[in-house]
PDB file of C-alpha atoms in Angstrom:
ATOM      1  CA  MET A   8       0.034   0.044  -0.217  1.00 56.00           C
ATOM      2  CA  LEU A   9       1.332   3.685  -1.028  1.00 59.00           C
ATOM      3  CA  SER A  10       2.170   5.700   1.822  1.00 65.00           C
ATOM      4  CA  LEU A  11       0.078   9.226   1.938  1.00 64.00           C
ATOM      5  CA  LEU A  12       3.567  10.994   0.838  1.00 58.00           C
ATOM      6  CA  GLN A  13       3.960   8.403  -1.814  1.00 61.00           C
ATOM      7  CA  CYS A  14       0.893   9.511  -3.270  1.00 58.00           C
ATOM      8  CA  PHE A  15       1.723  12.621  -2.768  1.00 56.00           C
ATOM      9  CA  LEU A  16       4.950  12.250  -5.085  1.00 56.00           C
ATOM     10  CA  CYS A  17       2.993  10.705  -7.845  1.00 63.00           C
ATOM     11  CA  LEU A  18       1.133  14.230  -7.847  1.00 62.00           C
ATOM     12  CA  LEU A  19       3.890  15.961  -9.004  1.00 59.00           C
ATOM     13  CA  PRO A  20       5.603  16.992 -12.389  1.00 60.00           C
ATOM     14  CA  SER A  21       8.769  15.357 -13.240  1.00 58.00           C
ATOM     15  CA  ALA A  22      11.160  15.391 -15.798  1.00 53.00           C
ATOM     16  CA  ARG A  23      13.897  12.353 -16.720  1.00 58.00           C
ATOM     17  CA  ILE A  24      16.689  13.254 -18.165  1.00 56.00           C
ATOM     18  CA  PRO A  25      18.045  10.155 -19.922  1.00 64.00           C
ATOM     19  CA  THR A  26      21.990   9.073 -19.784  1.00 72.00           C
ATOM     20  CA  ALA A  27      21.221   6.434 -21.717  1.00 72.00           C
ATOM     21  CA  TYR A  28      23.193   7.393 -24.509  1.00 75.00           C
ATOM     22  CA  ARG A  29      26.763   7.384 -22.552  1.00 80.00           C
ATOM     23  CA  GLU A  30      26.227   4.093 -22.678  1.00 82.00           C
ATOM     24  CA  GLU A  31      24.726   3.304 -25.743  1.00 80.00           C
ATOM     25  CA  SER A  32      27.951   5.214 -27.078  1.00 78.00           C
ATOM     26  CA  PHE A  33      30.662   3.499 -25.222  1.00 83.00           C
ATOM     27  CA  ASN A  34      28.531   0.264 -26.513  1.00 83.00           C
ATOM     28  CA  LEU A  35      28.559   0.935 -29.932  1.00 79.00           C
ATOM     29  CA  ALA A  36      32.623   2.425 -30.297  1.00 81.00           C
ATOM     30  CA  GLN A  37      33.262  -1.051 -28.732  1.00 88.00           C
ATOM     31  CA  GLY A  38      31.420  -2.706 -31.633  1.00 84.00           C
ATOM     32  CA  TYR A  39      28.065  -3.632 -29.936  1.00 85.00           C
ATOM     33  CA  ARG A  40      24.891  -3.604 -32.024  1.00 84.00           C
ATOM     34  CA  TYR A  41      21.018  -2.484 -31.156  1.00 82.00           C
ATOM     35  CA  TRP A  42      19.898  -3.427 -34.679  1.00 83.00           C
ATOM     36  CA  ASP A  43      20.305  -4.531 -37.764  1.00 90.00           C
ATOM     37  CA  ALA A  44      20.111  -2.331 -40.759  1.00 91.00           C
ATOM     38  CA  ARG A  45      19.034  -5.372 -42.891  1.00 93.00           C
ATOM     39  CA  ASP A  46      15.569  -4.942 -40.890  1.00 93.00           C
ATOM     40  CA  ILE A  47      15.305  -1.101 -42.537  1.00 93.00           C
ATOM     41  CA  ALA A  48      12.774  -1.826 -45.934  1.00 95.00           C
ATOM     42  CA  THR A  49      12.317   1.891 -46.148  1.00 95.00           C
ATOM     43  CA  PRO A  50      13.367   4.611 -48.319  1.00 95.00           C
ATOM     44  CA  THR A  51      16.369   6.219 -45.739  1.00 95.00           C
ATOM     45  CA  LEU A  52      18.132   9.306 -45.587  1.00 95.00           C
ATOM     46  CA  VAL A  53      21.135   9.828 -43.414  1.00 94.00           C
ATOM     47  CA  VAL A  54      22.341  13.729 -42.567  1.00 94.00           C
ATOM     48  CA  ARG A  55      24.939  13.927 -40.615  1.00 94.00           C
ATOM     49  CA  GLY A  56      27.546  17.064 -40.421  1.00 94.00           C
ATOM     50  CA  GLU A  57      31.262  16.612 -41.307  1.00 94.00           C
ATOM     51  CA  LEU A  58      32.273  18.302 -37.737  1.00 93.00           C
ATOM     52  CA  ASP A  59      29.696  15.763 -36.281  1.00 90.00           C
ATOM     53  CA  PHE A  60      31.608  13.914 -33.517  1.00 84.00           C
ATOM     54  CA  TRP A  61      28.621  11.478 -32.632  1.00 82.00           C
ATOM     55  CA  SER A  62      28.122  10.309 -36.147  1.00 82.00           C
ATOM     56  CA  ARG A  63      31.629   8.844 -37.705  1.00 86.00           C
ATOM     57  CA  PRO A  64      32.045   9.023 -41.661  1.00 90.00           C
ATOM     58  CA  GLU A  65      32.694   5.253 -41.466  1.00 88.00           C
ATOM     59  CA  ASP A  66      29.613   4.772 -39.124  1.00 85.00           C
ATOM     60  CA  ALA A  67      27.681   6.279 -42.155  1.00 89.00           C
ATOM     61  CA  ALA A  68      29.198   4.236 -45.155  1.00 90.00           C
ATOM     62  CA  THR A  69      28.692   1.120 -42.937  1.00 89.00           C
ATOM     63  CA  LEU A  70      25.151   2.235 -42.310  1.00 88.00           C
ATOM     64  CA  ALA A  71      24.464   2.650 -45.877  1.00 90.00           C
ATOM     65  CA  THR A  72      26.004  -0.771 -47.050  1.00 92.00           C
ATOM     66  CA  GLU A  73      23.916  -3.054 -44.512  1.00 93.00           C
ATOM     67  CA  ARG A  74      20.968  -1.064 -45.487  1.00 93.00           C
ATOM     68  CA  VAL A  75      20.386  -3.913 -48.020  1.00 95.00           C
ATOM     69  CA  ASN A  76      16.418  -4.261 -48.301  1.00 96.00           C
ATOM     70  CA  ALA A  77      15.321  -0.306 -48.472  1.00 95.00           C
ATOM     71  CA  PRO A  78      14.940   0.898 -51.656  1.00 96.00           C
ATOM     72  CA  VAL A  79      16.739   4.124 -51.004  1.00 95.00           C
ATOM     73  CA  VAL A  80      19.722   4.486 -49.477  1.00 94.00           C
ATOM     74  CA  GLN A  81      20.954   7.903 -49.239  1.00 95.00           C
ATOM     75  CA  THR A  82      23.511   9.378 -47.034  1.00 95.00           C
ATOM     76  CA  VAL A  83      24.625  13.403 -47.016  1.00 95.00           C
ATOM     77  CA  THR A  84      27.765  14.291 -45.302  1.00 95.00           C
ATOM     78  CA  ILE A  85      27.075  18.747 -44.774  1.00 95.00           C
ATOM     79  CA  PRO A  86      30.130  20.405 -44.889  1.00 94.00           C
ATOM     80  CA  GLU A  87      31.340  22.208 -41.924  1.00 92.00           C
ATOM     81  CA  ALA A  88      28.291  21.346 -39.849  1.00 93.00           C
ATOM     82  CA  THR A  89      27.482  20.016 -36.350  1.00 92.00           C
ATOM     83  CA  HIS A  90      25.531  17.078 -34.821  1.00 88.00           C
ATOM     84  CA  TYR A  91      22.895  19.888 -34.353  1.00 89.00           C
ATOM     85  CA  LEU A  92      22.943  21.287 -37.485  1.00 86.00           C
ATOM     86  CA  PHE A  93      19.120  21.663 -37.183  1.00 83.00           C
ATOM     87  CA  ASN A  94      19.368  23.592 -34.829  1.00 87.00           C
ATOM     88  CA  ASP A  95      22.548  25.862 -36.056  1.00 86.00           C
ATOM     89  CA  ARG A  96      22.669  28.907 -38.155  1.00 87.00           C
ATOM     90  CA  PRO A  97      21.248  28.796 -41.911  1.00 88.00           C
ATOM     91  CA  GLU A  98      24.721  29.404 -43.378  1.00 89.00           C
ATOM     92  CA  ARG A  99      26.347  26.688 -40.895  1.00 89.00           C
ATOM     93  CA  GLY A 100      24.274  23.832 -42.434  1.00 92.00           C
ATOM     94  CA  ARG A 101      20.257  24.144 -41.588  1.00 93.00           C
ATOM     95  CA  SER A 102      19.444  25.377 -44.921  1.00 94.00           C
ATOM     96  CA  GLN A 103      21.015  22.151 -46.331  1.00 95.00           C
ATOM     97  CA  PHE A 104      19.581  20.014 -44.111  1.00 95.00           C
ATOM     98  CA  ILE A 105      16.422  21.420 -44.843  1.00 94.00           C
ATOM     99  CA  GLU A 106      16.846  21.185 -48.482  1.00 96.00           C
ATOM    100  CA  GLU A 107      18.180  17.475 -48.102  1.00 96.00           C
ATOM    101  CA  VAL A 108      15.230  16.192 -45.763  1.00 95.00           C
ATOM    102  CA  LEU A 109      12.744  18.392 -48.454  1.00 96.00           C
ATOM    103  CA  THR A 110      14.074  16.942 -52.139  1.00 97.00           C
ATOM    104  CA  PHE A 111      14.794  13.111 -50.263  1.00 96.00           C
ATOM    105  CA  LEU A 112      10.713  13.352 -49.413  1.00 95.00           C
ATOM    106  CA  SER A 113       9.770  14.904 -52.899  1.00 94.00           C
ATOM    107  CA  HIS A 114      10.616  11.832 -54.498  1.00 86.00           C
TER     108      HIS A 114
END
């Protein structure tokens, strides 16, 4: 049975900030796979920034070669852009990111 305090705490707004990305990043760097790219059977666009420290060029290349069941596979690296290019200034990658996504979706 819940105590009065536990019931009260359940009513309070809360936020959970995930930190599992740290563990996942470590595991991925060690070669652990969370999913199989052969399971992707839809048109797929991967966009990464040239200066992105989270998605390495070799990760994008591996993903491209392993998406064997995707009818369309496209990988774009935006020059001078970071991992957060969608939040960055238009001239730092955001404009090209939007253009690449819109072009991909229009086909």
